[in-house]
Amino acid sequence: MPASVGTVRIAELEPAMQLNTHLIYGLLICVLLISIPHAEHLPFWVSSLSVMLLVWRTYLAYCNRPLPPRWLLFAVMAGSVGGILIGFHTLFGREAGVTLLILLAALKLLELRSARDATVVIYLACFVIITGFFYSQSMLTALFMLATLTVILATWVHLQSGTLALRPRLRIAGILLLQAIPLAFILFVLFPRVEGPLWGLPQDAYTSSGLDDRMSPGSVGKLALSDAVAFRVMFKDHPPQRDQMYWRGPVLWDFDGHTWTQGRGSFKPPQLDSLAYPIDYTVTLEPQNKNWLFALEMPTQISIPAAMTYDFQLRQNSPVTSRERYSAHSQLGYRANAEEDPRQLQRALTFPYNSNPRAQQLAREWHNNSTSDEAVISTALAYFNREGFHYTLSPPQLGANEIDDFLFGTRKGFCEHFASGFVFLMRAAGIPARVVTGYLGGEYNDLGDYYIVRQSDAHAWAEVWLRRRGWVRIDPTAAIAPARVELGMAAALPESDSAALPLMVRAQSPALINVPSWLVNVRFKLDALTNKWNLWVLGYNPERQFAFLTRMGMEEITWQRMAFAMMAGMALLVGFFTLLMLRQLTVRNIDEVQRLYLKFCRALAKKGIVRETHEGPQDFAARAAQIKPQFAPAIADITARYAALRYGQSDAMDVNGIQALRRAVAAFKL
Amino acid sequence: MGNSLHNVITQAEQVILGKPHQIRLALACLLARGHLLIEDLPGVGKTTLAHALARSLGLQFQRIQFTSDMLPADILGVSVYQRESGDFKFHPGPIFAQMILADEINRATPKTQSALLEAMEEQQVTTEGITRPLPSPFFVIATQNPTYQIGTFPLPESQLDRFLMRIQLGYPGEQAERGLLAGVERREIVSRLIPQMEAAELLALQQQVKQVFVSPALLDYAQAILRHTRESARYVHGLSPRAGLSLLAAARGWAFLDGRSAVIPEDVQAVLPGVASHRLQSVQDVQISDGDKLARELIEAVAIP
């Protein structure tokens, strides 16, 4: 006896739930979809191993072969964990964790034996899908995840329902998602946001691309090839002229013959007077992993905590790792540090004396032949303008004495070459000068009424200190390529260079109409949408939440109130959907006749005679009469009346017939 | 229901023992002006059933034994040259009868099969450019051997669809078989059967069947069935609208046989295996004999609204 019981158990376990091949394909697609967004940053061996496992599983399902033995899976598993440990030195954290999860999901497919395993894969897929947000939070990513989630849900419906065809499956999944949207909305709007590391992503989630705090030949030109957005600006009133849109970034003082750096030391606090032309605007800064903020020259107020350095840079205490939004107030007319500390000026005159002798020589000549500093400056600008200098994205290599080489040899350069050369000449001529980097201009998006400043708008210019006038901006690039300042980069570059520019940068220029206008329009629309997404979805932080809820009429916003409102909203929604479903389930078609008949059925059901949903009235009556012969006549009577009213040709409004049925059902007591 | 119809059933039950349900299905099919396909092993009484029905209903009866070397002209008829008059005279084929028993239809080549099936659909025959109407009423009862047997040309789906119903007879029960073995030879009984009605009466009954009422609630049920076959992944194709019409027509016939003036869900359920089993194909390729099982699954899967 015990032996036979044992064999039965084994027989039950082994072939137990033969999972449908189509379901297995569905699960394979789920795992593939959740892995795709990670493909670019997974180690190569992980990607290829995952693909191999998926192909293996597909082959097994296709040929209906048995699954591999457990020890083999265990070996693969152990190898994977070892590989991750060697590669990442940990099993936790973003990279290692995601890698491990993806491998586990692929491996789990190879031990897919029962419905329970399938459920595990589906839950795992739902979890891994979130990890995509560790790497990208763009709208496109969100859309892809939504699509993936639909597929996962459809697979889940397949698992639950068994026989449903693909289309109704997708429909059910879609309905589930649609029902979830209001819930997600309530959670999103009301879930108390806490500022702090809990919500932040790890430091390595951000890659920095953008201006650096050092400048050497080619460093700005490199940025010109990127159409990534640096920040977006919305002006409160009229935007300034394009040639006034100098977005101030890092200021560079120290030069070692090749690289300009910020240097250290502050001797005198920043001081602005003779202010004119005020302007108000709001900046949405993309994460850049740097401390500085960008503002029009010269900023006087900013809405977030930031300090103004001695050389008029806006700096935060911590790097900008999430999208930052601030409003600022600038004065386009100003006098900056008219009284400057002598030690500061000394710094602005320093240069490596043993390099670039020809440039030094030239500067000294200018100094000796001129009556004033202003005259030297105009001589220098005229020199750039007349001596055959070219503005180009691809300047030739420079030799050991870079400035000399550029000024007297190649004469081809990008803005950093001109800024660097100009400041060197000024210093050699005894005029304090420094390099300022930042962005120039911006592209107007008329659909969103804001300006997009891209990395390709990066620029470098110079500042010289003049007695009584303080630091004055001089843009040597304007002397060679005025179009760069007035129209934008694409207009300033020769045709051959502009082909290398990103499409969007080229499109800005009215002079080059080689980009169809509808394409520009589509891109503008997309960017306007992205801006909205950034503002309202990704940038929905405590402040915005507070502002939004206040505007919605909520008073005294505390997290308890928000939590309460959230729960109440969820309860209301869930209740609403439940009612809707119940209505569909039971109350559908509840005309009076049907209601009376269902009452009759309930009376019988209480005695254990339950009508199957597919059981017709006569079949049911016959069965009921067999079980309760003493009530056979009453059952037959009610059934006949019901059938006549529901299926017969009698008038639907046959009041007498319905009355008779009602009496009969009321009198029916078991 | 007329008394005569009741007598037809009684007579048929005396010939085919233990198969009252199949007899009623066959009659319901005829009353709904549909053609009937009987599929089963040789020797379970297919021909006898057809013959008995024809005799009892008082219809001209022609039996066509299908063979693999048969030509369409063997069924439809042929024009022969008359030496005396000098022109051609049409000799009608066996199809010019009120009830045709097309025996072992799947032993003929597709060309010959389609000649018969065309006649079934059009109720007329066209040879040498002249169209000749077939008699009325016109029924075809076709029998077919299971397709896995040797020497068969299975009917394609499109032609199976021409048959309102497909039924199976199956082996008789223990008791019925005893009666069969102990009793007189079936052929003798059939030849002694008395016609219970005339063709005109049958035509009138068919008109009455058309009047059987179908309520909106029942249409809901029929549509629920059709929808289920289309949404479920169990079947290769869902049921066609024509199958839906056939289902209602057959259900009307069944309700009429039961003496009711309106169709109830049970009528639909009773004819559904006959109407749907040859039109549904399971995704998992099972044998044709499982068509009935599929139809029963279908009944259980659809709730009566």
PDB file of C-alpha atoms in Angstrom, chain A residues 227-247 279-286 294 296 324-326 332 439-457 485-488 504 508 523-524 527-528 530-532 534-535:
ATOM      1  CA  ASP A 227      23.022  68.185 -29.404  1.00  0.00           C
ATOM      2  CA  ALA A 228      22.280  67.115 -25.832  1.00  0.00           C
ATOM      3  CA  VAL A 229      20.304  69.702 -23.936  1.00  0.00           C
ATOM      4  CA  ALA A 230      22.269  71.659 -21.342  1.00  0.00           C
ATOM      5  CA  PHE A 231      19.358  73.641 -19.992  1.00  0.00           C
ATOM      6  CA  ARG A 232      16.083  75.239 -21.009  1.00  0.00           C
ATOM      7  CA  VAL A 233      15.151  78.831 -20.326  1.00  0.00           C
ATOM      8  CA  MET A 234      11.824  80.535 -20.131  1.00  0.00           C
ATOM      9  CA  PHE A 235      11.953  84.327 -20.077  1.00  0.00           C
ATOM     10  CA  LYS A 236       9.415  86.171 -18.040  1.00  0.00           C
ATOM     11  CA  ASP A 237       9.084  89.101 -20.454  1.00  0.00           C
ATOM     12  CA  HIS A 238      10.955  89.800 -23.639  1.00  0.00           C
ATOM     13  CA  PRO A 239      14.007  87.655 -24.246  1.00  0.00           C
ATOM     14  CA  PRO A 240      17.241  89.563 -24.737  1.00  0.00           C
ATOM     15  CA  GLN A 241      18.986  89.892 -28.072  1.00  0.00           C
ATOM     16  CA  ARG A 242      20.835  86.805 -29.106  1.00  0.00           C
ATOM     17  CA  ASP A 243      24.197  88.553 -28.879  1.00  0.00           C
ATOM     18  CA  GLN A 244      23.432  89.352 -25.242  1.00  0.00           C
ATOM     19  CA  MET A 245      22.713  85.788 -24.255  1.00  0.00           C
ATOM     20  CA  TYR A 246      26.028  84.941 -22.617  1.00  0.00           C
ATOM     21  CA  TRP A 247      25.348  82.196 -20.063  1.00  0.00           C
ATOM     22  CA  ILE A 279      15.757  90.542 -17.017  1.00  0.00           C
ATOM     23  CA  ASP A 280      13.872  87.676 -15.280  1.00  0.00           C
ATOM     24  CA  TYR A 281      13.851  84.079 -16.392  1.00  0.00           C
ATOM     25  CA  THR A 282      13.582  80.492 -15.233  1.00  0.00           C
ATOM     26  CA  VAL A 283      16.199  77.874 -15.986  1.00  0.00           C
ATOM     27  CA  THR A 284      15.680  74.108 -15.970  1.00  0.00           C
ATOM     28  CA  LEU A 285      19.166  72.719 -15.751  1.00  0.00           C
ATOM     29  CA  GLU A 286      19.902  69.151 -16.834  1.00  0.00           C
ATOM     30  CA  PHE A 294      24.310  78.995 -15.422  1.00  0.00           C
ATOM     31  CA  LEU A 296      22.945  85.448 -17.927  1.00  0.00           C
ATOM     32  CA  GLU A 324      17.351  71.605 -11.205  1.00  0.00           C
ATOM     33  CA  ARG A 325      14.903  74.396 -11.735  1.00  0.00           C
ATOM     34  CA  TYR A 326      15.523  77.944 -10.631  1.00  0.00           C
ATOM     35  CA  LEU A 332      22.543  92.964 -18.809  1.00  0.00           C
ATOM     36  CA  TYR A 439      27.028  78.988 -23.402  1.00  0.00           C
ATOM     37  CA  LEU A 440      26.074  81.506 -25.985  1.00  0.00           C
ATOM     38  CA  GLY A 441      22.619  81.953 -27.426  1.00  0.00           C
ATOM     39  CA  GLY A 442      19.951  79.299 -27.505  1.00  0.00           C
ATOM     40  CA  GLU A 443      17.321  78.015 -29.829  1.00  0.00           C
ATOM     41  CA  TYR A 444      13.794  79.309 -29.534  1.00  0.00           C
ATOM     42  CA  ASN A 445      11.057  76.694 -29.345  1.00  0.00           C
ATOM     43  CA  ASP A 446       7.921  78.550 -30.338  1.00  0.00           C
ATOM     44  CA  LEU A 447       5.707  75.620 -29.403  1.00  0.00           C
ATOM     45  CA  GLY A 448       6.703  75.796 -25.791  1.00  0.00           C
ATOM     46  CA  ASP A 449       7.761  79.463 -25.783  1.00  0.00           C
ATOM     47  CA  TYR A 450      11.147  78.735 -24.296  1.00  0.00           C
ATOM     48  CA  TYR A 451      14.777  78.522 -25.329  1.00  0.00           C
ATOM     49  CA  ILE A 452      16.802  75.337 -25.578  1.00  0.00           C
ATOM     50  CA  VAL A 453      20.481  75.696 -24.862  1.00  0.00           C
ATOM     51  CA  ARG A 454      22.384  72.682 -26.090  1.00  0.00           C
ATOM     52  CA  GLN A 455      25.911  71.493 -25.428  1.00  0.00           C
ATOM     53  CA  SER A 456      26.714  72.633 -28.944  1.00  0.00           C
ATOM     54  CA  ASP A 457      26.090  76.207 -27.792  1.00  0.00           C
ATOM     55  CA  VAL A 485      27.272  85.511 -31.901  1.00  0.00           C
ATOM     56  CA  GLU A 486      24.340  86.811 -33.866  1.00  0.00           C
ATOM     57  CA  LEU A 487      22.920  83.704 -35.519  1.00  0.00           C
ATOM     58  CA  GLY A 488      24.434  80.634 -33.940  1.00  0.00           C
ATOM     59  CA  MET A 504      19.368  69.993 -34.629  1.00  0.00           C
ATOM     60  CA  GLN A 508      18.790  76.348 -36.165  1.00  0.00           C
ATOM     61  CA  ARG A 523      11.778  67.950 -33.055  1.00  0.00           C
ATOM     62  CA  PHE A 524      10.456  71.107 -31.444  1.00  0.00           C
ATOM     63  CA  ASP A 527      11.350  68.747 -27.059  1.00  0.00           C
ATOM     64  CA  ALA A 528       8.347  70.686 -25.771  1.00  0.00           C
ATOM     65  CA  THR A 530      10.114  66.301 -23.056  1.00  0.00           C
ATOM     66  CA  ASN A 531      10.204  69.605 -21.225  1.00  0.00           C
ATOM     67  CA  LYS A 532       6.700  69.013 -19.856  1.00  0.00           C
ATOM     68  CA  ASN A 534      10.784  66.766 -17.086  1.00  0.00           C
ATOM     69  CA  LEU A 535       8.828  69.471 -15.317  1.00  0.00           C
TER      70      LEU A 535
END
